[in-house]
Coordinates of C-alpha atoms in Angstrom, one line a residue:
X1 CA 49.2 93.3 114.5
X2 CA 47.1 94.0 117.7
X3 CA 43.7 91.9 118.2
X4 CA 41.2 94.7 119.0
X5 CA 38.1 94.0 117.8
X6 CA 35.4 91.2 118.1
X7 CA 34.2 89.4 114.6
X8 CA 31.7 86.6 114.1
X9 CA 33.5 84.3 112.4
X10 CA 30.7 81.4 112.3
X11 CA 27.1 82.3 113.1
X12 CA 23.6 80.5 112.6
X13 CA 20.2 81.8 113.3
X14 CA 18.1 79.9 115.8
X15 CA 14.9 78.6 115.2
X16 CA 12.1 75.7 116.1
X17 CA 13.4 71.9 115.9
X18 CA 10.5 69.8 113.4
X19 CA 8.4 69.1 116.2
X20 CA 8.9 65.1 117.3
X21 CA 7.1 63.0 120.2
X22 CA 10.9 63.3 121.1
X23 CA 11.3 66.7 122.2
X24 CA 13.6 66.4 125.1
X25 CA 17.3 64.3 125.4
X26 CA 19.9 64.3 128.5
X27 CA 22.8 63.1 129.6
X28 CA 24.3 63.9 125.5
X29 CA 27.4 66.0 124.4
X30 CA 27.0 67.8 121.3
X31 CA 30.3 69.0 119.0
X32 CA 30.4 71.2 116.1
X33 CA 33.8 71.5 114.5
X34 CA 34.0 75.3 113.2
X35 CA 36.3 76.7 110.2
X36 CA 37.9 80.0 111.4
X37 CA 38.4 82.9 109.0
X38 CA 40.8 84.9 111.2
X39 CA 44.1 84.8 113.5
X40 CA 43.7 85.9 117.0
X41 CA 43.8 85.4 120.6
X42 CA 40.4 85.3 121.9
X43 CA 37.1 83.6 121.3
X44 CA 33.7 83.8 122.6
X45 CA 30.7 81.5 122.1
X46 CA 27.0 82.6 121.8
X47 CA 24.3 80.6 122.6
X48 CA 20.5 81.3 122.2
X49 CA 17.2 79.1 124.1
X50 CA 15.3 81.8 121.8
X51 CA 12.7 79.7 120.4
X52 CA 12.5 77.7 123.8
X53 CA 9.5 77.2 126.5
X54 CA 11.0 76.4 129.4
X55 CA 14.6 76.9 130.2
X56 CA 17.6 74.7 129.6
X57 CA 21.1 73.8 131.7
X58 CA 24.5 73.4 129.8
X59 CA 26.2 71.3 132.4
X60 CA 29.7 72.2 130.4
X61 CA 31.6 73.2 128.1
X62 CA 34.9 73.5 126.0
X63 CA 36.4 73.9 122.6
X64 CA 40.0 72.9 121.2
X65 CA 41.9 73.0 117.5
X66 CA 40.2 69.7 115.9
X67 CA 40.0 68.7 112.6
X68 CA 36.9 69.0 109.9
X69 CA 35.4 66.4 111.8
X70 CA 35.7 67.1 115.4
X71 CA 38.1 64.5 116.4
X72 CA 40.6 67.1 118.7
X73 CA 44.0 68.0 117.9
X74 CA 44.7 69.6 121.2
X75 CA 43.7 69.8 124.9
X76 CA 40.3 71.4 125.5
X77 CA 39.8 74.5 127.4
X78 CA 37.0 75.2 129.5
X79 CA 34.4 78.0 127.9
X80 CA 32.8 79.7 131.2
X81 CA 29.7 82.3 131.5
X82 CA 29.9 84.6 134.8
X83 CA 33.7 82.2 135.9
X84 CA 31.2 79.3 136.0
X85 CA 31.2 76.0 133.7
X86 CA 27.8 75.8 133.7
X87 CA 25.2 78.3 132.5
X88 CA 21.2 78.3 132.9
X89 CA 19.5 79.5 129.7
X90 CA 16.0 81.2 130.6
X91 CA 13.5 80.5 127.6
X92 CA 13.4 83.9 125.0
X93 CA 16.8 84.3 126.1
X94 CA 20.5 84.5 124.1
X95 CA 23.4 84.7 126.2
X96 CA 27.2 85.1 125.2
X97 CA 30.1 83.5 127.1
X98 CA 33.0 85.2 129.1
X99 CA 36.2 85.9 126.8
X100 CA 38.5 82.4 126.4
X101 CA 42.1 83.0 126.0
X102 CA 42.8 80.9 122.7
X103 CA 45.7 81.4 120.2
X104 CA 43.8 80.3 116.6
X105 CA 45.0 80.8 112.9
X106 CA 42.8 81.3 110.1
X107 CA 41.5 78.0 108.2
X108 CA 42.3 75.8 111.2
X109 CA 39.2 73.9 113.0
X110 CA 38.0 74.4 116.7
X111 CA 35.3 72.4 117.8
X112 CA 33.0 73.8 120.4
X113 CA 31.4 70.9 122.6
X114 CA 28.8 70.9 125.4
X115 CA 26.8 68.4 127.2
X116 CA 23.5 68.1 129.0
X117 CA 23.7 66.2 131.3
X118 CA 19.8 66.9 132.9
X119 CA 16.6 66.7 130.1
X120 CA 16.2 69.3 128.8
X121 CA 14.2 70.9 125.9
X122 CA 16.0 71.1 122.4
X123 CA 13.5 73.3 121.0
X124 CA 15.6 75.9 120.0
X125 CA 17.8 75.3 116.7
X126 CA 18.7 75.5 113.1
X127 CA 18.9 72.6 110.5
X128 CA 21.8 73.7 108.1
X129 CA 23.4 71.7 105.3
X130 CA 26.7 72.4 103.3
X131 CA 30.2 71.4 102.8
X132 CA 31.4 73.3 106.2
X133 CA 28.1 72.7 108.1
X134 CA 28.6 69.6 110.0
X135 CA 28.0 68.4 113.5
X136 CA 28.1 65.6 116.2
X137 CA 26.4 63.7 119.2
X138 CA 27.4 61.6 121.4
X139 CA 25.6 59.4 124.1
X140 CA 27.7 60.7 127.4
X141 CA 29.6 62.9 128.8
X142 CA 32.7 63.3 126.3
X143 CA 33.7 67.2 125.9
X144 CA 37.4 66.3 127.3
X145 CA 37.6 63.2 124.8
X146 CA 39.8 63.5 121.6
X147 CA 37.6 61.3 119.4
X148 CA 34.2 60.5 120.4
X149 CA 33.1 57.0 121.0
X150 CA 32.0 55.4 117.3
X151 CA 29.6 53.1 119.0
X152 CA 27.8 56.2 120.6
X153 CA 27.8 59.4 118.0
X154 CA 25.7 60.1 115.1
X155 CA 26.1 63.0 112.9
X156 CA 23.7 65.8 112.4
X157 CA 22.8 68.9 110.7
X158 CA 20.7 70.3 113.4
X159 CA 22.3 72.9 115.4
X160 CA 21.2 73.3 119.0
X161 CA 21.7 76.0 120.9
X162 CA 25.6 77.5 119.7
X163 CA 24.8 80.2 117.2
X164 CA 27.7 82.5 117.1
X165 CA 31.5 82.3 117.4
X166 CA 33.5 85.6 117.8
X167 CA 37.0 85.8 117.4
X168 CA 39.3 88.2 118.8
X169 CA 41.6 89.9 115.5
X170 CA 43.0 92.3 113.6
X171 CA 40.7 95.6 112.6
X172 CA 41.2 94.8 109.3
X173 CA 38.8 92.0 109.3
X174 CA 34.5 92.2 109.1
X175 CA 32.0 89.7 108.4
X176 CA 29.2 89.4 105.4
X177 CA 26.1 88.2 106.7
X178 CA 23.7 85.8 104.6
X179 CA 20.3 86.1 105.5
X180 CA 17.2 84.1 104.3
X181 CA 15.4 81.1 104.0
X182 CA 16.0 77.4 103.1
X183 CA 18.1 78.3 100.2
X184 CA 20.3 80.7 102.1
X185 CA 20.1 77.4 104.9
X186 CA 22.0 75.2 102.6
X187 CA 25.1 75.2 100.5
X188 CA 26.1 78.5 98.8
X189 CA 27.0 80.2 102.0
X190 CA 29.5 77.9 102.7
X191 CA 31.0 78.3 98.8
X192 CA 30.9 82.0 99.2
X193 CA 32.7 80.9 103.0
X194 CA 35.5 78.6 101.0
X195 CA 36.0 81.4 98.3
X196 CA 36.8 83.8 100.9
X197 CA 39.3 81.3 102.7
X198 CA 40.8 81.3 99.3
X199 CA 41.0 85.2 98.5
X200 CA 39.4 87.2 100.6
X201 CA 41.6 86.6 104.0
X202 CA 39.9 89.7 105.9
X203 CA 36.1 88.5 105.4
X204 CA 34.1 85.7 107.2
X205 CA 30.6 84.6 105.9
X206 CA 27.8 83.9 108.5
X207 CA 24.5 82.5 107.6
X208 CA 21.1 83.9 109.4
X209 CA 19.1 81.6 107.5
X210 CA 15.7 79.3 108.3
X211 CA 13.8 76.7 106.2
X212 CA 10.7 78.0 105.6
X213 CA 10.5 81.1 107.1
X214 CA 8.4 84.3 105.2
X215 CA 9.2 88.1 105.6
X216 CA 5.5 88.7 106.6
X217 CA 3.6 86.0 108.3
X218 CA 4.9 82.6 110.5
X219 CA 2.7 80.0 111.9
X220 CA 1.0 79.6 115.3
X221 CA 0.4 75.8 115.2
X222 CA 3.0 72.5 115.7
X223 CA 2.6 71.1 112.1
X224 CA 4.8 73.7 110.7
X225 CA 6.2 75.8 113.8
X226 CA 9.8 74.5 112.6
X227 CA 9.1 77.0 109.2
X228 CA 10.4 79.6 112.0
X229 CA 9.8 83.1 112.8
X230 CA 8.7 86.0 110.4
X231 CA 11.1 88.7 109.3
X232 CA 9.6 91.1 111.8
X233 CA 10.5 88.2 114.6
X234 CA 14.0 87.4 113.4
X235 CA 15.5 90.0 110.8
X236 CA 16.8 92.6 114.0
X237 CA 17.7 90.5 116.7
X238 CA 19.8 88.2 114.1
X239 CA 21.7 90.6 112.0
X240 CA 22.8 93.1 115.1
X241 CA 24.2 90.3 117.1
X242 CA 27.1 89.5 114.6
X243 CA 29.9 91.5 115.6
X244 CA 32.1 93.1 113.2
X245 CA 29.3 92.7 110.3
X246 CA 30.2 95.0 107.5
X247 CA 27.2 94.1 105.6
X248 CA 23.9 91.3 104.8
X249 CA 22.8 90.0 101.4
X250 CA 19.5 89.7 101.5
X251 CA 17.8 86.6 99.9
X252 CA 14.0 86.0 101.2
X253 CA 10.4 85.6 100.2
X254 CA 9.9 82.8 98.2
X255 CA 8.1 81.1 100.7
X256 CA 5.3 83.9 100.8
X257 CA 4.7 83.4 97.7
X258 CA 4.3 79.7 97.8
X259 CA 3.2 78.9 100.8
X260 CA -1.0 80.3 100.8
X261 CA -2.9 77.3 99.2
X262 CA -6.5 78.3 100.4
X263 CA -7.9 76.9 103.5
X264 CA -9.7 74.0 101.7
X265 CA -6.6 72.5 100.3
X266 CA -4.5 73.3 104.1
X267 CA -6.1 75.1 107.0
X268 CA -3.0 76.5 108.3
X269 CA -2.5 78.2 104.5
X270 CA -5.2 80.3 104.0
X271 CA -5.4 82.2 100.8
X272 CA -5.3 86.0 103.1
X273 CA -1.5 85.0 104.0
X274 CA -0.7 86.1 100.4
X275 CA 0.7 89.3 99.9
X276 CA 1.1 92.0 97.3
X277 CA 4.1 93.0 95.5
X278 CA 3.9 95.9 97.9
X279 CA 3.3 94.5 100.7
X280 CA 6.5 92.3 100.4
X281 CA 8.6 94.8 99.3
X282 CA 7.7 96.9 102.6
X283 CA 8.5 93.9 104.6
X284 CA 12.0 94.5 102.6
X285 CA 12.1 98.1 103.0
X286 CA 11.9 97.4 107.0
X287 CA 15.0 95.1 106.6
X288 CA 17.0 98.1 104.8
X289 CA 16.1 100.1 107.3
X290 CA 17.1 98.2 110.2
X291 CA 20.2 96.9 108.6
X292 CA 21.2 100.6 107.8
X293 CA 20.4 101.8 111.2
X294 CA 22.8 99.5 112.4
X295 CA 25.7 100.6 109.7
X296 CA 25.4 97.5 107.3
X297 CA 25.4 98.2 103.6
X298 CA 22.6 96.2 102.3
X299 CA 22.1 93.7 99.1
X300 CA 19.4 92.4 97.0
X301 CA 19.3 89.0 95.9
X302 CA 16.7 88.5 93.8
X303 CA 14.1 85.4 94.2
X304 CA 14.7 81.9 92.3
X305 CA 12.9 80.5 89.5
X306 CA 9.8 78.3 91.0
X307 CA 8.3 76.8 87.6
X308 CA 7.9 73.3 88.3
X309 CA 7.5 73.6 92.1
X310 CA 4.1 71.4 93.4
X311 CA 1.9 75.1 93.8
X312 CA 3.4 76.7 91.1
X313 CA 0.8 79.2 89.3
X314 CA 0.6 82.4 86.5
X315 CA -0.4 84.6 89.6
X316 CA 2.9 83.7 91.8
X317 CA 5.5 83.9 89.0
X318 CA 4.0 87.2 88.3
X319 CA 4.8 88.5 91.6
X320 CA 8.1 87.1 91.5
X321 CA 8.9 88.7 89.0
X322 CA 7.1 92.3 90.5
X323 CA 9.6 91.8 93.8
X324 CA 12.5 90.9 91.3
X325 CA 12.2 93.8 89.0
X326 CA 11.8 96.2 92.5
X327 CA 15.0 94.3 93.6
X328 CA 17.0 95.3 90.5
X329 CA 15.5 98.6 90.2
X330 CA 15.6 100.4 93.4
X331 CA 18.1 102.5 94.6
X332 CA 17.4 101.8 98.4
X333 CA 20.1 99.0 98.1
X334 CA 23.7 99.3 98.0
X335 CA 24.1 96.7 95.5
X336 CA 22.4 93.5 93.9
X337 CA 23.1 89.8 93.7
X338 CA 21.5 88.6 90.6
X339 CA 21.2 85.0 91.7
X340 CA 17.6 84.5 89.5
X341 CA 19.3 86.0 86.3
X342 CA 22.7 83.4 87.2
X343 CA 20.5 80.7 87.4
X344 CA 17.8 80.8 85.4
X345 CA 17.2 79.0 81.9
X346 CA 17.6 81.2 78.8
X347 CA 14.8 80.4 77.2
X348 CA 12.3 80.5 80.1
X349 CA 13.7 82.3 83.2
X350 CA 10.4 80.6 85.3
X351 CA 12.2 77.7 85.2
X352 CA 16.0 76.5 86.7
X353 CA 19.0 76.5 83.6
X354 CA 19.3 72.6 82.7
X355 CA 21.2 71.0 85.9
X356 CA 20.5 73.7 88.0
X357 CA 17.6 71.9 89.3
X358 CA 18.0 69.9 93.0
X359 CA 14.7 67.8 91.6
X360 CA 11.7 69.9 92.9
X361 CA 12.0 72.8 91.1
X362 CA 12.5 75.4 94.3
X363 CA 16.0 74.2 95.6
X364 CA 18.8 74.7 93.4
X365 CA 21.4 71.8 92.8
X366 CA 25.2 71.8 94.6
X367 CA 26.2 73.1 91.0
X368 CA 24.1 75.8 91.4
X369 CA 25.1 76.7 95.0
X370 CA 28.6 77.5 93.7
X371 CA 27.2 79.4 91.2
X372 CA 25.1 81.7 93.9
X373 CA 28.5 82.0 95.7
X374 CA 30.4 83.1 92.6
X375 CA 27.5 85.4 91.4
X376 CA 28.1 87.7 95.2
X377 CA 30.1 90.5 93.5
X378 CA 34.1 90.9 94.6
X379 CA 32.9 94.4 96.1
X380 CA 31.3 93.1 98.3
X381 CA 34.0 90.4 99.9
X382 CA 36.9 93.2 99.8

């Protein structure tokens, strides 16, 4: 079959790095090995100083077949921007790569790695966690080397910089995108990625998903800038830059509900951040909007069960449950996840089904990822 059109077959959104004294690093080579969902014959690499204040170099470079853990099963080739190997990233600013002739068959691993050689600012990324959400970095210059230097790598689950992979395939294939918060940030993407590598050949799962991040409000100050941007900041610009999307499940706004504690507990929570059952459900009406605008069907996933968790309260499981029963209800969706109802104990659905629990009563378990990513209906991965 002809390769015709462009598909995101690995994505990430970007966001703020937890602000450290350390907020610079050079001469360093970062390597993420990446899982491809498709066959083709081209790729091209996005990369995004979004969230950055000052502008950033990426001296070079490459990406080769590898295994799960970056070590490099072939020779590199050289990803360019413009013919050149090495690209200047204004801040605010997401750039894509030229096209790279590379032969690649679904399930097998590329790694994309580039260094910096010159300090520079790694403000702008995405901490990520899950069985195919892995990366590396490496004191040096080694993009050409097959196996990075053991004395000299650490690995991480921070993504800097790289937050899209396109792959040049067959029509046939689309991408589902997964967008949210720190839920949607770890592990069930990557289920719902592994179920699809199993049965659903034609269909790549991206995750546009930030710890901590609200639909209506983000903050303006360093303690908790890494919490990200607010739906209005993020939801457009995220979702319309994976190519060959087909359609987002929606999972976000727990954390407005959580996060106001009054500004005598935490001055940076005041108790005006909380919203209304309406006014979140406007924040998701925008989101169907955009998302339809742009051709994308659209699906609900309802909010998680929060008894337990440290500001837990009467008043925020009863607007849970307001946004939830708007979820399931409306007919502005195309479809619903159910994830509270798949998760939730029998007996008392404000509170996790026994061993659904990660331990603090927001975060569901690894058992419980898999269980998101078998509640996504088929329909929606055909």
């Amino acid at each position: 079959m002809e390769n015709t059109k462009w598909v995101s077959t690995w994505a990430n959104a970007t966001s703020i790095i937890t602000r450290q004294v350390e907020n610079y690093t050079k001469d360093i080579t970062l390597r993420y090995p990446i899982k491809s969902a498709f066959n083709g014959s081209k790729l091209r690499f996005g990369f995004s100083n979004f969230c950055g204040t000052e502008s950033i170099t990426i001296t070079s470079a490459t990406v080769a077949k590898s295994d799960e853990k970056g070590n490099l099963l072939s020779d590199t080739t050289a990803i360019t921007f413009k013919g050149k190997e090495s690209v200047t990233i204004e801040k605010g600013i997401e750039i894509k790569s030229d096209e790279i002739p590379f032969n690649i068959n679904s399930d097998e691993y590329i790694s994309v790695s580039f260094y910096l050689k010159d300090f520079t600012e790694t403000r702008s990324a995405v901490l990520v966690t899950g069985p195919l959400s892995k990366g590396y970095y490496a004191l040096g210059n080694n993009i050409n080397e097959k196996v990075l230097p053991v004395e000299k790598m650490k690995s991480t689950n921070w993504f800097y910089f790289l937050n899209n992979v396109e792959v040049l395939t067959e029509e046939k294939n689309k991408t589902v995108i997964c967008y949210g918060d720190s839920i949607t940030a770890q592990s069930w993407p990557d289920y719902l990625a592994e179920k699809c590598f199993e049965n659903y050949k034609d269909t790549a799962i991206v995750r546009r998903a930030v710890c901590g991040t609200r639909i209506l409000r983000q903050y303006e100050c360093i303690q908790y800038d890494s919490y990200g941007l607010k739906g209005s900041n993020r939801f457009e610009r995220e979702i319309s830059s994976v190519s060959g999307a087909d359609s987002v499940i929606i999972q976000h706004g727990i954390n407005d509900i959580i996060h106001p504690v009054g500004v005598e507990n935490n001055v940076f929570r005041p108790w005006s951040d909380l919203p209304t059952a309406e006014e979140m459900i406007a924040g998701i009406e925008e989101y169907i909007r955009i998302a339809k605008n742009l051709g994308l069907k659209v699906y609900g996933g309802t909010l998680l069960p929060i008894e337990g968790w440290r500001t837990y309260a009467d008043f925020r499981e009863k607007l849970r449950n307001e946004v939830n029963e708007w979820i399931r209800t409306t007919d502005k969706f195309d479809g619903v996840v159910d994830f509270d109802k798949a998760l939730r104990d029998e007996n008392n659905h404000s509170a996790f089904k026994n061993g659904y629990d990660s331990g603090d009563h927001l975060h569901p378990s690894e058992n419980a990822y898999k269980v998101m990513a078998e509640t996504v209906p088929e329909s929606i991965l055909e």
